[in-house]
Amino acid sequence: MPPYAYTAVDERGKECRGEIEAPTPFDARSRIRDQGFKPIKLRELTKSTSGAPRFVSSFRRPELSSQVRHAINAGLEDMVTLLGAAVPLEEAIRVTARQVKSPRASRVFQGLADEVANGESLSDAMGMSNWPFGTMCCSLVASGQESGSLERAIRQYLAIKDRWSKLRSKVLGAMMYPMMVFGTGIGVVVFLSTFVLPAIVDVLEDSGGQLPWMTRVVIAFSGLLTNWWWLVILVLVAGIFAVRTLRKHESVRRPASWCLLKFPLIGVMTKNQHIAHTCALLSGLLKSGMQLVEALRLTSDATGNILLKEDLDRAVRAIENGEDPGEALKGNMLPEVIAHVFVVAQSPERVEELLDRLAADYDQRLDQSLNRFVTLFEPIMILVLASVV
């Protein structure tokens, strides 16, 4: 029997991983359920040519273009519409597979339909290695299946993705102009230092007298670009590779996140963005009927800031140990108002409403901080370029 590596969650929503042997993926999932776990991901293990075990595919989801992701999300919207019209699940997925424009997205939905036809639940089928659905999507779908509100759960997932996409686009759009100005400034400095300045260096040196220190620095920089350009390129490539490698290590990411939050203006923007995303995501997960602990765990997995993730993970452990959510959600990066929401709210619906208000409030704060950053960046860049020239 082939071995399988799996990721599952227990009754409290705690994630665990292991290996199991079974004749088929369907049998493997059944055995995992018999052990009291809910399977989320399943990978078949095989042997490489060297004899060492390896995964058929890594635990990372396949990289998809934005066009394919958009097609998959559009397909999910169509599938939800069909489910709302009382179309059976398998038929709704197959209709969606036929009408999506992306061939790759069509194959994804066709594969989902085949798995559902073989007796798999939709959440288990989405958790397979071949399909580009993350843990959040699988968990929301599983929660919707258990509560009988699959349509609502998928709509909530799409709403979460749409809100995060808009938030991310807002930040990228606001940063586009400053980055273009910065890139143009760097290009002008490199051009002047490489092609213009070498022609007048001899004139400056023969003029006699002591050159200003900034002029000497610019001349030295020009000589570096002219004579050691290959070394500059090598250092830049090595630096990019080092940053991409080091950012994967928690020992580096934590102080880097702390420094970023302390940086003027950028730190405020970063915090506002992450808090707005956290409040909106937590509200969306709770609206789908998910329990608070599991919602916090998924929110922690989705956050891109390690300091915020530590606060959320600590809150999950505290709530599991019986602590009140109002106390557990007090952290270094989490604003106290989030904890206060769980103290004053009288019902789950009130919690969701207040979290939505907080998300909108921090979204507005993000707009204000972005506007201040763009307003200050332009004159600073002009001063820097003017001083160099």
mmCIF file of C-alpha atoms in Angstrom:
data_model
loop_
_atom_site.group_PDB
_atom_site.id
_atom_site.type_symbol
_atom_site.label_atom_id
_atom_site.label_comp_id
_atom_site.label_asym_id
_atom_site.label_seq_id
_atom_site.Cartn_x
_atom_site.Cartn_y
_atom_site.Cartn_z
ATOM 1 C CA MET A 1 0.000 0.000 0.000
ATOM 2 C CA PRO A 2 1.345 3.463 -0.847
ATOM 3 C CA PRO A 3 2.189 5.787 2.052
ATOM 4 C CA TYR A 4 0.588 9.218 2.365
ATOM 5 C CA ALA A 5 1.653 12.322 4.264
ATOM 6 C CA TYR A 6 -1.250 14.274 5.703
ATOM 7 C CA THR A 7 -2.118 17.480 7.501
ATOM 8 C CA ALA A 8 -5.235 17.359 9.689
ATOM 9 C CA VAL A 9 -6.938 19.149 12.575
ATOM 10 C CA ASP A 10 -8.393 17.672 15.749
ATOM 11 C CA GLU A 11 -11.710 18.505 17.435
ATOM 12 C CA ARG A 12 -10.253 21.693 18.945
ATOM 13 C CA GLY A 13 -8.901 22.836 15.586
ATOM 14 C CA LYS A 14 -5.250 22.079 16.424
ATOM 15 C CA GLU A 15 -3.186 21.200 13.361
ATOM 16 C CA CYS A 16 -1.173 17.971 13.241
ATOM 17 C CA ARG A 17 0.832 16.123 10.599
ATOM 18 C CA GLY A 18 1.745 12.504 10.050
ATOM 19 C CA GLU A 19 1.951 9.588 7.632
ATOM 20 C CA ILE A 20 -0.460 6.746 6.932
ATOM 21 C CA GLU A 21 -0.650 3.789 4.550
ATOM 22 C CA ALA A 22 -3.796 3.038 2.555
ATOM 23 C CA PRO A 23 -4.768 1.526 -0.815
ATOM 24 C CA THR A 24 -6.276 4.777 -2.134
ATOM 25 C CA PRO A 25 -6.473 8.458 -1.130
ATOM 26 C CA PHE A 26 -10.142 7.908 -0.213
ATOM 27 C CA ASP A 27 -9.180 5.089 2.188
ATOM 28 C CA ALA A 28 -6.379 7.224 3.632
ATOM 29 C CA ARG A 29 -8.800 10.027 4.473
ATOM 30 C CA SER A 30 -11.241 7.532 5.987
ATOM 31 C CA ARG A 31 -8.542 6.131 8.269
ATOM 32 C CA ILE A 32 -7.510 9.632 9.324
ATOM 33 C CA ARG A 33 -11.137 10.395 10.245
ATOM 34 C CA ASP A 34 -11.334 7.128 12.196
ATOM 35 C CA GLN A 35 -8.455 8.434 14.338
ATOM 36 C CA GLY A 36 -10.542 11.492 15.264
ATOM 37 C CA PHE A 37 -8.945 13.985 12.868
ATOM 38 C CA LYS A 38 -10.277 16.033 9.971
ATOM 39 C CA PRO A 39 -7.912 15.753 6.949
ATOM 40 C CA ILE A 40 -6.993 19.018 5.231
ATOM 41 C CA LYS A 41 -4.077 18.047 2.967
ATOM 42 C CA LEU A 42 -3.000 14.683 1.625
ATOM 43 C CA ARG A 43 0.179 13.881 -0.308
ATOM 44 C CA GLU A 44 1.235 10.540 -1.722
ATOM 45 C CA LEU A 45 4.820 9.625 -0.818
ATOM 46 C CA THR A 46 7.035 7.980 -3.388
ATOM 47 C CA LYS A 47 10.655 6.979 -3.826
ATOM 48 C CA SER A 48 13.109 9.082 -5.759
ATOM 49 C CA THR A 49 15.688 7.546 -8.054
ATOM 50 C CA SER A 50 18.231 7.626 -5.252
ATOM 51 C CA GLY A 51 15.956 5.614 -2.979
ATOM 52 C CA ALA A 52 15.318 8.469 -0.573
ATOM 53 C CA PRO A 53 11.672 9.302 0.147
ATOM 54 C CA ARG A 54 10.355 12.538 -1.186
ATOM 55 C CA PHE A 55 7.019 14.241 -1.681
ATOM 56 C CA VAL A 56 5.347 14.073 -5.050
ATOM 57 C CA SER A 57 4.753 17.768 -4.575
ATOM 58 C CA SER A 58 5.768 20.107 -1.802
ATOM 59 C CA PHE A 59 3.393 21.427 0.835
ATOM 60 C CA ARG A 60 3.426 24.751 -0.963
ATOM 61 C CA ARG A 61 0.534 25.363 -3.287
ATOM 62 C CA PRO A 62 1.287 25.559 -7.012
ATOM 63 C CA GLU A 63 2.284 28.981 -8.219
ATOM 64 C CA LEU A 64 -0.473 30.466 -10.346
ATOM 65 C CA SER A 65 -0.661 33.576 -12.457
ATOM 66 C CA SER A 66 -3.039 36.327 -11.418
ATOM 67 C CA GLN A 67 -5.162 35.509 -14.473
ATOM 68 C CA VAL A 68 -5.658 31.893 -13.370
ATOM 69 C CA ARG A 69 -6.408 32.929 -9.778
ATOM 70 C CA HIS A 70 -8.978 35.419 -11.037
ATOM 71 C CA ALA A 71 -10.557 32.699 -13.188
ATOM 72 C CA ILE A 72 -10.742 30.321 -10.202
ATOM 73 C CA ASN A 73 -12.374 32.969 -8.000
ATOM 74 C CA ALA A 74 -14.826 33.813 -10.788
ATOM 75 C CA GLY A 75 -15.558 30.103 -11.122
ATOM 76 C CA LEU A 76 -16.272 29.849 -7.400
ATOM 77 C CA GLU A 77 -18.724 32.736 -7.710
ATOM 78 C CA ASP A 78 -20.516 30.949 -10.558
ATOM 79 C CA MET A 79 -20.539 27.709 -8.579
ATOM 80 C CA VAL A 80 -22.110 29.447 -5.576
ATOM 81 C CA THR A 81 -24.795 30.918 -7.831
ATOM 82 C CA LEU A 82 -25.619 27.439 -9.136
ATOM 83 C CA LEU A 83 -25.725 26.035 -5.602
ATOM 84 C CA GLY A 84 -28.117 28.813 -4.650
ATOM 85 C CA ALA A 85 -30.359 27.662 -7.503
ATOM 86 C CA ALA A 86 -30.500 24.169 -5.927
ATOM 87 C CA VAL A 87 -28.176 22.610 -8.527
ATOM 88 C CA PRO A 88 -26.452 19.490 -7.094
ATOM 89 C CA LEU A 89 -22.842 20.050 -6.028
ATOM 90 C CA GLU A 90 -21.165 17.770 -8.578
ATOM 91 C CA GLU A 91 -23.216 19.166 -11.444
ATOM 92 C CA ALA A 92 -22.519 22.743 -10.324
ATOM 93 C CA ILE A 93 -18.765 22.072 -10.338
ATOM 94 C CA ARG A 94 -18.861 20.447 -13.796
ATOM 95 C CA VAL A 95 -20.872 23.333 -15.251
ATOM 96 C CA THR A 96 -18.327 25.728 -13.756
ATOM 97 C CA ALA A 97 -15.467 23.701 -15.267
ATOM 98 C CA ARG A 98 -17.012 24.016 -18.726
ATOM 99 C CA GLN A 99 -17.591 27.752 -18.609
ATOM 100 C CA VAL A 100 -14.392 29.136 -17.018
ATOM 101 C CA LYS A 101 -12.124 30.719 -19.623
ATOM 102 C CA SER A 102 -8.772 29.551 -18.249
ATOM 103 C CA PRO A 103 -7.849 25.976 -19.306
ATOM 104 C CA ARG A 104 -5.897 25.455 -16.088
ATOM 105 C CA ALA A 105 -8.794 26.672 -13.948
ATOM 106 C CA SER A 106 -11.095 24.377 -15.922
ATOM 107 C CA ARG A 107 -8.869 21.400 -15.088
ATOM 108 C CA VAL A 108 -8.980 22.367 -11.408
ATOM 109 C CA PHE A 109 -12.782 22.343 -11.308
ATOM 110 C CA GLN A 110 -12.969 19.180 -13.397
ATOM 111 C CA GLY A 111 -10.662 17.471 -10.904
ATOM 112 C CA LEU A 112 -12.817 18.672 -8.011
ATOM 113 C CA ALA A 113 -15.904 17.243 -9.701
ATOM 114 C CA ASP A 114 -14.189 13.876 -10.198
ATOM 115 C CA GLU A 115 -13.178 13.706 -6.526
ATOM 116 C CA VAL A 116 -16.686 14.631 -5.367
ATOM 117 C CA ALA A 117 -18.103 11.966 -7.696
ATOM 118 C CA ASN A 118 -15.775 9.420 -6.028
ATOM 119 C CA GLY A 119 -17.285 10.193 -2.631
ATOM 120 C CA GLU A 120 -14.903 12.867 -1.351
ATOM 121 C CA SER A 121 -16.266 15.914 0.421
ATOM 122 C CA LEU A 122 -15.626 19.236 -1.297
ATOM 123 C CA SER A 123 -13.275 20.396 1.470
ATOM 124 C CA ASP A 124 -11.209 17.195 1.235
ATOM 125 C CA ALA A 125 -11.069 17.470 -2.548
ATOM 126 C CA MET A 126 -9.899 21.079 -2.298
ATOM 127 C CA GLY A 127 -7.192 20.001 0.152
ATOM 128 C CA MET A 128 -5.495 17.725 -2.362
ATOM 129 C CA SER A 129 -1.995 18.671 -3.511
ATOM 130 C CA ASN A 130 -3.042 19.321 -7.111
ATOM 131 C CA TRP A 131 -5.516 22.084 -6.337
ATOM 132 C CA PRO A 132 -4.552 25.679 -5.521
ATOM 133 C CA PHE A 133 -6.863 26.127 -2.517
ATOM 134 C CA GLY A 134 -5.298 27.151 0.776
ATOM 135 C CA THR A 135 -6.025 26.016 4.313
ATOM 136 C CA MET A 136 -8.403 28.920 4.885
ATOM 137 C CA CYS A 137 -10.589 27.978 1.926
ATOM 138 C CA CYS A 138 -10.640 24.293 2.913
ATOM 139 C CA SER A 139 -11.489 25.116 6.534
ATOM 140 C CA LEU A 140 -14.288 27.505 5.577
ATOM 141 C CA VAL A 141 -15.770 24.964 3.161
ATOM 142 C CA ALA A 142 -15.527 22.210 5.793
ATOM 143 C CA SER A 143 -17.243 24.468 8.328
ATOM 144 C CA GLY A 144 -19.966 25.270 5.806
ATOM 145 C CA GLN A 145 -20.514 21.605 5.035
ATOM 146 C CA GLU A 146 -20.863 20.724 8.709
ATOM 147 C CA SER A 147 -23.326 23.554 9.383
ATOM 148 C CA GLY A 148 -25.280 23.062 6.154
ATOM 149 C CA SER A 149 -24.339 26.524 4.842
ATOM 150 C CA LEU A 150 -21.807 25.708 2.121
ATOM 151 C CA GLU A 151 -23.017 28.499 -0.147
ATOM 152 C CA ARG A 152 -22.612 31.079 2.611
ATOM 153 C CA ALA A 153 -19.137 29.790 3.531
ATOM 154 C CA ILE A 154 -17.836 30.061 -0.041
ATOM 155 C CA ARG A 155 -19.323 33.537 -0.417
ATOM 156 C CA GLN A 156 -17.590 34.560 2.798
ATOM 157 C CA TYR A 157 -14.270 33.204 1.498
ATOM 158 C CA LEU A 158 -14.669 35.185 -1.727
ATOM 159 C CA ALA A 159 -15.536 38.324 0.255
ATOM 160 C CA ILE A 160 -12.394 37.895 2.380
ATOM 161 C CA LYS A 161 -10.205 37.421 -0.697
ATOM 162 C CA ASP A 162 -11.778 40.420 -2.425
ATOM 163 C CA ARG A 163 -11.275 42.687 0.586
ATOM 164 C CA TRP A 164 -7.639 41.649 0.988
ATOM 165 C CA SER A 165 -7.033 42.128 -2.742
ATOM 166 C CA LYS A 166 -8.450 45.655 -2.600
ATOM 167 C CA LEU A 167 -6.380 46.486 0.487
ATOM 168 C CA ARG A 168 -3.205 45.192 -1.149
ATOM 169 C CA SER A 169 -3.942 47.003 -4.413
ATOM 170 C CA LYS A 170 -4.486 50.223 -2.495
ATOM 171 C CA VAL A 171 -1.039 50.000 -0.889
ATOM 172 C CA LEU A 172 0.694 49.000 -4.123
ATOM 173 C CA GLY A 173 -1.083 51.729 -6.068
ATOM 174 C CA ALA A 174 -0.120 54.404 -3.555
ATOM 175 C CA MET A 175 3.507 53.223 -3.542
ATOM 176 C CA MET A 176 3.756 53.108 -7.337
ATOM 177 C CA TYR A 177 4.463 56.818 -7.797
ATOM 178 C CA PRO A 178 7.120 57.070 -5.045
ATOM 179 C CA MET A 179 8.843 53.960 -6.401
ATOM 180 C CA MET A 180 8.847 55.392 -9.939
ATOM 181 C CA VAL A 181 10.342 58.645 -8.665
ATOM 182 C CA PHE A 182 12.922 56.727 -6.635
ATOM 183 C CA GLY A 183 13.831 54.471 -9.567
ATOM 184 C CA THR A 184 14.133 57.444 -11.913
ATOM 185 C CA GLY A 185 16.341 59.224 -9.406
ATOM 186 C CA ILE A 186 18.637 56.219 -9.081
ATOM 187 C CA GLY A 187 18.812 55.951 -12.873
ATOM 188 C CA VAL A 188 19.740 59.633 -13.233
ATOM 189 C CA VAL A 189 22.463 59.351 -10.584
ATOM 190 C CA VAL A 190 23.930 56.228 -12.210
ATOM 191 C CA PHE A 191 23.849 57.863 -15.667
ATOM 192 C CA LEU A 192 25.560 61.025 -14.458
ATOM 193 C CA SER A 193 28.155 59.073 -12.479
ATOM 194 C CA THR A 194 28.940 56.671 -15.328
ATOM 195 C CA PHE A 195 28.849 58.827 -18.470
ATOM 196 C CA VAL A 196 28.931 62.515 -17.520
ATOM 197 C CA LEU A 197 31.127 62.809 -14.448
ATOM 198 C CA PRO A 198 34.168 60.834 -15.776
ATOM 199 C CA ALA A 199 34.512 63.411 -18.580
ATOM 200 C CA ILE A 200 34.913 66.317 -16.140
ATOM 201 C CA VAL A 201 36.804 64.598 -13.296
ATOM 202 C CA ASP A 202 40.202 65.629 -14.713
ATOM 203 C CA VAL A 203 39.041 69.242 -15.035
ATOM 204 C CA LEU A 204 37.886 69.267 -11.418
ATOM 205 C CA GLU A 205 41.128 67.727 -10.145
ATOM 206 C CA ASP A 206 43.318 70.131 -12.200
ATOM 207 C CA SER A 207 41.442 73.153 -10.932
ATOM 208 C CA GLY A 208 43.446 73.001 -7.718
ATOM 209 C CA GLY A 209 42.226 73.463 -4.199
ATOM 210 C CA GLN A 210 40.296 71.132 -1.959
ATOM 211 C CA LEU A 211 37.117 69.726 -3.456
ATOM 212 C CA PRO A 212 34.007 69.616 -1.241
ATOM 213 C CA TRP A 213 33.535 66.310 0.566
ATOM 214 C CA MET A 214 30.291 65.560 -1.276
ATOM 215 C CA THR A 215 32.014 66.089 -4.622
ATOM 216 C CA ARG A 216 34.781 63.687 -3.585
ATOM 217 C CA VAL A 217 32.172 61.100 -2.577
ATOM 218 C CA VAL A 218 30.397 61.425 -5.942
ATOM 219 C CA ILE A 219 33.729 61.117 -7.807
ATOM 220 C CA ALA A 220 34.597 57.977 -5.824
ATOM 221 C CA PHE A 221 31.153 56.540 -6.579
ATOM 222 C CA SER A 222 31.651 57.326 -10.262
ATOM 223 C CA GLY A 223 34.983 55.502 -10.259
ATOM 224 C CA LEU A 224 33.370 52.488 -8.607
ATOM 225 C CA LEU A 225 30.630 52.301 -11.252
ATOM 226 C CA THR A 226 33.066 52.835 -14.119
ATOM 227 C CA ASN A 227 35.862 50.464 -13.099
ATOM 228 C CA TRP A 228 34.104 47.917 -10.893
ATOM 229 C CA TRP A 229 30.628 47.714 -12.435
ATOM 230 C CA TRP A 230 30.767 43.913 -12.489
ATOM 231 C CA LEU A 231 31.448 43.849 -8.744
ATOM 232 C CA VAL A 232 28.503 46.189 -8.101
ATOM 233 C CA ILE A 233 26.181 43.868 -10.060
ATOM 234 C CA LEU A 234 27.567 40.831 -8.230
ATOM 235 C CA VAL A 235 27.006 42.462 -4.832
ATOM 236 C CA LEU A 236 23.444 43.458 -5.774
ATOM 237 C CA VAL A 237 22.586 39.922 -6.918
ATOM 238 C CA ALA A 238 24.168 38.411 -3.795
ATOM 239 C CA GLY A 239 22.310 40.904 -1.611
ATOM 240 C CA ILE A 240 18.936 40.068 -3.181
ATOM 241 C CA PHE A 241 19.611 36.346 -2.764
ATOM 242 C CA ALA A 242 20.689 36.841 0.860
ATOM 243 C CA VAL A 243 17.557 38.859 1.691
ATOM 244 C CA ARG A 244 15.281 36.257 0.088
ATOM 245 C CA THR A 245 17.028 33.509 2.055
ATOM 246 C CA LEU A 246 17.241 35.268 5.418
ATOM 247 C CA ARG A 247 13.603 36.412 5.403
ATOM 248 C CA LYS A 248 12.594 32.743 5.725
ATOM 249 C CA HIS A 249 14.296 32.499 9.139
ATOM 250 C CA GLU A 250 12.278 33.597 12.154
ATOM 251 C CA SER A 251 15.416 34.833 13.931
ATOM 252 C CA VAL A 252 15.804 37.411 11.149
ATOM 253 C CA ARG A 253 12.151 38.144 10.396
ATOM 254 C CA ARG A 254 11.316 39.103 13.967
ATOM 255 C CA PRO A 255 13.864 41.942 14.399
ATOM 256 C CA ALA A 256 13.216 43.027 10.798
ATOM 257 C CA SER A 257 9.481 43.318 11.514
ATOM 258 C CA TRP A 258 10.203 45.212 14.734
ATOM 259 C CA CYS A 259 12.498 47.683 12.929
ATOM 260 C CA LEU A 260 9.942 48.165 10.150
ATOM 261 C CA LEU A 261 7.231 49.046 12.670
ATOM 262 C CA LYS A 262 9.526 51.589 14.348
ATOM 263 C CA PHE A 263 10.399 53.291 11.049
ATOM 264 C CA PRO A 264 8.695 56.706 10.688
ATOM 265 C CA LEU A 265 5.517 56.692 8.567
ATOM 266 C CA ILE A 266 6.270 53.275 7.022
ATOM 267 C CA GLY A 267 5.784 51.635 10.415
ATOM 268 C CA VAL A 268 2.394 53.320 10.837
ATOM 269 C CA MET A 269 1.326 52.231 7.342
ATOM 270 C CA THR A 270 2.448 48.658 7.991
ATOM 271 C CA LYS A 271 0.597 48.411 11.292
ATOM 272 C CA ASN A 272 -2.605 49.943 9.897
ATOM 273 C CA GLN A 273 -2.542 47.557 6.948
ATOM 274 C CA HIS A 274 -2.058 44.440 9.097
ATOM 275 C CA ILE A 275 -4.648 45.439 11.711
ATOM 276 C CA ALA A 276 -7.234 46.270 9.030
ATOM 277 C CA HIS A 277 -6.597 42.903 7.387
ATOM 278 C CA THR A 278 -6.746 41.052 10.721
ATOM 279 C CA CYS A 279 -10.059 42.607 11.791
ATOM 280 C CA ALA A 280 -11.683 42.042 8.394
ATOM 281 C CA LEU A 281 -10.448 38.455 8.164
ATOM 282 C CA LEU A 282 -11.456 37.555 11.726
ATOM 283 C CA SER A 283 -14.905 39.048 11.187
ATOM 284 C CA GLY A 284 -15.349 37.131 7.938
ATOM 285 C CA LEU A 285 -14.339 33.816 9.480
ATOM 286 C CA LEU A 286 -16.685 34.302 12.432
ATOM 287 C CA LYS A 287 -19.537 35.190 10.066
ATOM 288 C CA SER A 288 -19.063 31.823 8.361
ATOM 289 C CA GLY A 289 -19.906 30.104 11.655
ATOM 290 C CA MET A 290 -16.341 29.171 12.557
ATOM 291 C CA GLN A 291 -15.329 28.901 16.211
ATOM 292 C CA LEU A 292 -13.165 31.710 17.614
ATOM 293 C CA VAL A 293 -10.081 29.544 18.238
ATOM 294 C CA GLU A 294 -10.013 28.161 14.710
ATOM 295 C CA ALA A 295 -10.710 31.619 13.259
ATOM 296 C CA LEU A 296 -7.802 33.093 15.229
ATOM 297 C CA ARG A 297 -5.532 30.268 14.102
ATOM 298 C CA LEU A 298 -6.362 30.820 10.431
ATOM 299 C CA THR A 299 -5.947 34.575 10.861
ATOM 300 C CA SER A 300 -2.527 33.954 12.390
ATOM 301 C CA ASP A 301 -1.510 31.774 9.447
ATOM 302 C CA ALA A 302 -2.646 34.447 6.978
ATOM 303 C CA THR A 303 -0.850 37.402 8.551
ATOM 304 C CA GLY A 304 2.438 38.505 7.056
ATOM 305 C CA ASN A 305 3.838 40.070 10.233
ATOM 306 C CA ILE A 306 5.574 37.730 12.659
ATOM 307 C CA LEU A 307 4.940 39.998 15.682
ATOM 308 C CA LEU A 308 1.201 39.990 15.023
ATOM 309 C CA LYS A 309 1.341 36.237 14.445
ATOM 310 C CA GLU A 310 2.979 35.761 17.855
ATOM 311 C CA ASP A 311 0.184 37.777 19.510
ATOM 312 C CA LEU A 312 -2.501 35.716 17.779
ATOM 313 C CA ASP A 313 -0.799 32.391 18.541
ATOM 314 C CA ARG A 314 -0.474 33.361 22.197
ATOM 315 C CA ALA A 315 -4.160 34.324 22.258
ATOM 316 C CA VAL A 316 -5.107 30.923 20.799
ATOM 317 C CA ARG A 317 -3.147 29.094 23.501
ATOM 318 C CA ALA A 318 -4.637 31.275 26.244
ATOM 319 C CA ILE A 319 -8.224 30.739 25.078
ATOM 320 C CA GLU A 320 -7.633 26.984 24.785
ATOM 321 C CA ASN A 321 -6.465 27.069 28.412
ATOM 322 C CA GLY A 322 -9.713 28.722 29.486
ATOM 323 C CA GLU A 323 -8.731 32.392 29.504
ATOM 324 C CA ASP A 324 -11.330 34.981 28.541
ATOM 325 C CA PRO A 325 -10.919 36.274 24.932
ATOM 326 C CA GLY A 326 -10.960 39.853 26.188
ATOM 327 C CA GLU A 327 -7.781 39.171 28.190
ATOM 328 C CA ALA A 328 -6.170 36.755 25.731
ATOM 329 C CA LEU A 329 -6.281 39.237 22.845
ATOM 330 C CA LYS A 330 -4.218 41.871 24.627
ATOM 331 C CA GLY A 331 -0.820 41.887 22.926
ATOM 332 C CA ASN A 332 2.148 43.977 21.875
ATOM 333 C CA MET A 333 0.900 44.694 18.351
ATOM 334 C CA LEU A 334 -2.812 44.012 18.740
ATOM 335 C CA PRO A 335 -4.581 47.246 19.702
ATOM 336 C CA GLU A 336 -6.432 47.063 23.004
ATOM 337 C CA VAL A 337 -9.684 48.002 21.296
ATOM 338 C CA ILE A 338 -9.844 44.530 19.691
ATOM 339 C CA ALA A 339 -9.751 42.889 23.112
ATOM 340 C CA HIS A 340 -12.350 45.382 24.334
ATOM 341 C CA VAL A 341 -14.694 44.305 21.523
ATOM 342 C CA PHE A 342 -14.950 40.829 23.042
ATOM 343 C CA VAL A 343 -15.581 42.330 26.483
ATOM 344 C CA VAL A 344 -18.448 44.671 25.582
ATOM 345 C CA ALA A 345 -20.113 42.676 22.781
ATOM 346 C CA GLN A 346 -23.253 40.872 23.917
ATOM 347 C CA SER A 347 -23.552 38.452 20.982
ATOM 348 C CA PRO A 348 -21.466 36.949 18.151
ATOM 349 C CA GLU A 349 -23.282 39.196 15.657
ATOM 350 C CA ARG A 350 -22.228 42.244 17.669
ATOM 351 C CA VAL A 351 -18.591 41.048 17.669
ATOM 352 C CA GLU A 352 -18.646 40.702 13.889
ATOM 353 C CA GLU A 353 -20.195 44.157 13.490
ATOM 354 C CA LEU A 354 -17.609 45.824 15.740
ATOM 355 C CA LEU A 355 -14.733 44.038 13.995
ATOM 356 C CA ASP A 356 -16.040 45.295 10.640
ATOM 357 C CA ARG A 357 -16.105 48.825 12.049
ATOM 358 C CA LEU A 358 -12.540 48.463 13.282
ATOM 359 C CA ALA A 359 -11.448 47.175 9.868
ATOM 360 C CA ALA A 360 -13.044 50.201 8.190
ATOM 361 C CA ASP A 361 -11.457 52.540 10.748
ATOM 362 C CA TYR A 362 -7.945 51.158 10.232
ATOM 363 C CA ASP A 363 -8.539 51.130 6.483
ATOM 364 C CA GLN A 364 -9.218 54.860 6.695
ATOM 365 C CA ARG A 365 -6.111 55.361 8.826
ATOM 366 C CA LEU A 366 -4.120 53.503 6.174
ATOM 367 C CA ASP A 367 -5.401 55.932 3.524
ATOM 368 C CA GLN A 368 -4.309 58.882 5.640
ATOM 369 C CA SER A 369 -0.828 57.483 6.315
ATOM 370 C CA LEU A 370 -0.362 56.627 2.623
ATOM 371 C CA ASN A 371 -1.294 60.169 1.630
ATOM 372 C CA ARG A 372 1.166 61.630 4.147
ATOM 373 C CA PHE A 373 3.928 59.335 2.899
ATOM 374 C CA VAL A 374 3.399 60.274 -0.752
ATOM 375 C CA THR A 375 3.204 63.982 0.147
ATOM 376 C CA LEU A 376 6.519 63.891 2.037
ATOM 377 C CA PHE A 377 8.377 61.548 -0.302
ATOM 378 C CA GLU A 378 8.387 63.804 -3.367
ATOM 379 C CA PRO A 379 10.146 66.860 -1.832
ATOM 380 C CA ILE A 380 12.632 64.583 -0.035
ATOM 381 C CA MET A 381 13.613 62.927 -3.329
ATOM 382 C CA ILE A 382 13.916 66.322 -5.039
ATOM 383 C CA LEU A 383 16.259 67.533 -2.294
ATOM 384 C CA VAL A 384 18.392 64.382 -2.512
ATOM 385 C CA LEU A 385 18.718 64.575 -6.306
ATOM 386 C CA ALA A 386 19.423 68.309 -6.179
ATOM 387 C CA SER A 387 22.199 67.805 -3.626
ATOM 388 C CA VAL A 388 23.814 65.069 -5.759
ATOM 389 C CA VAL A 389 23.623 67.145 -8.958
#
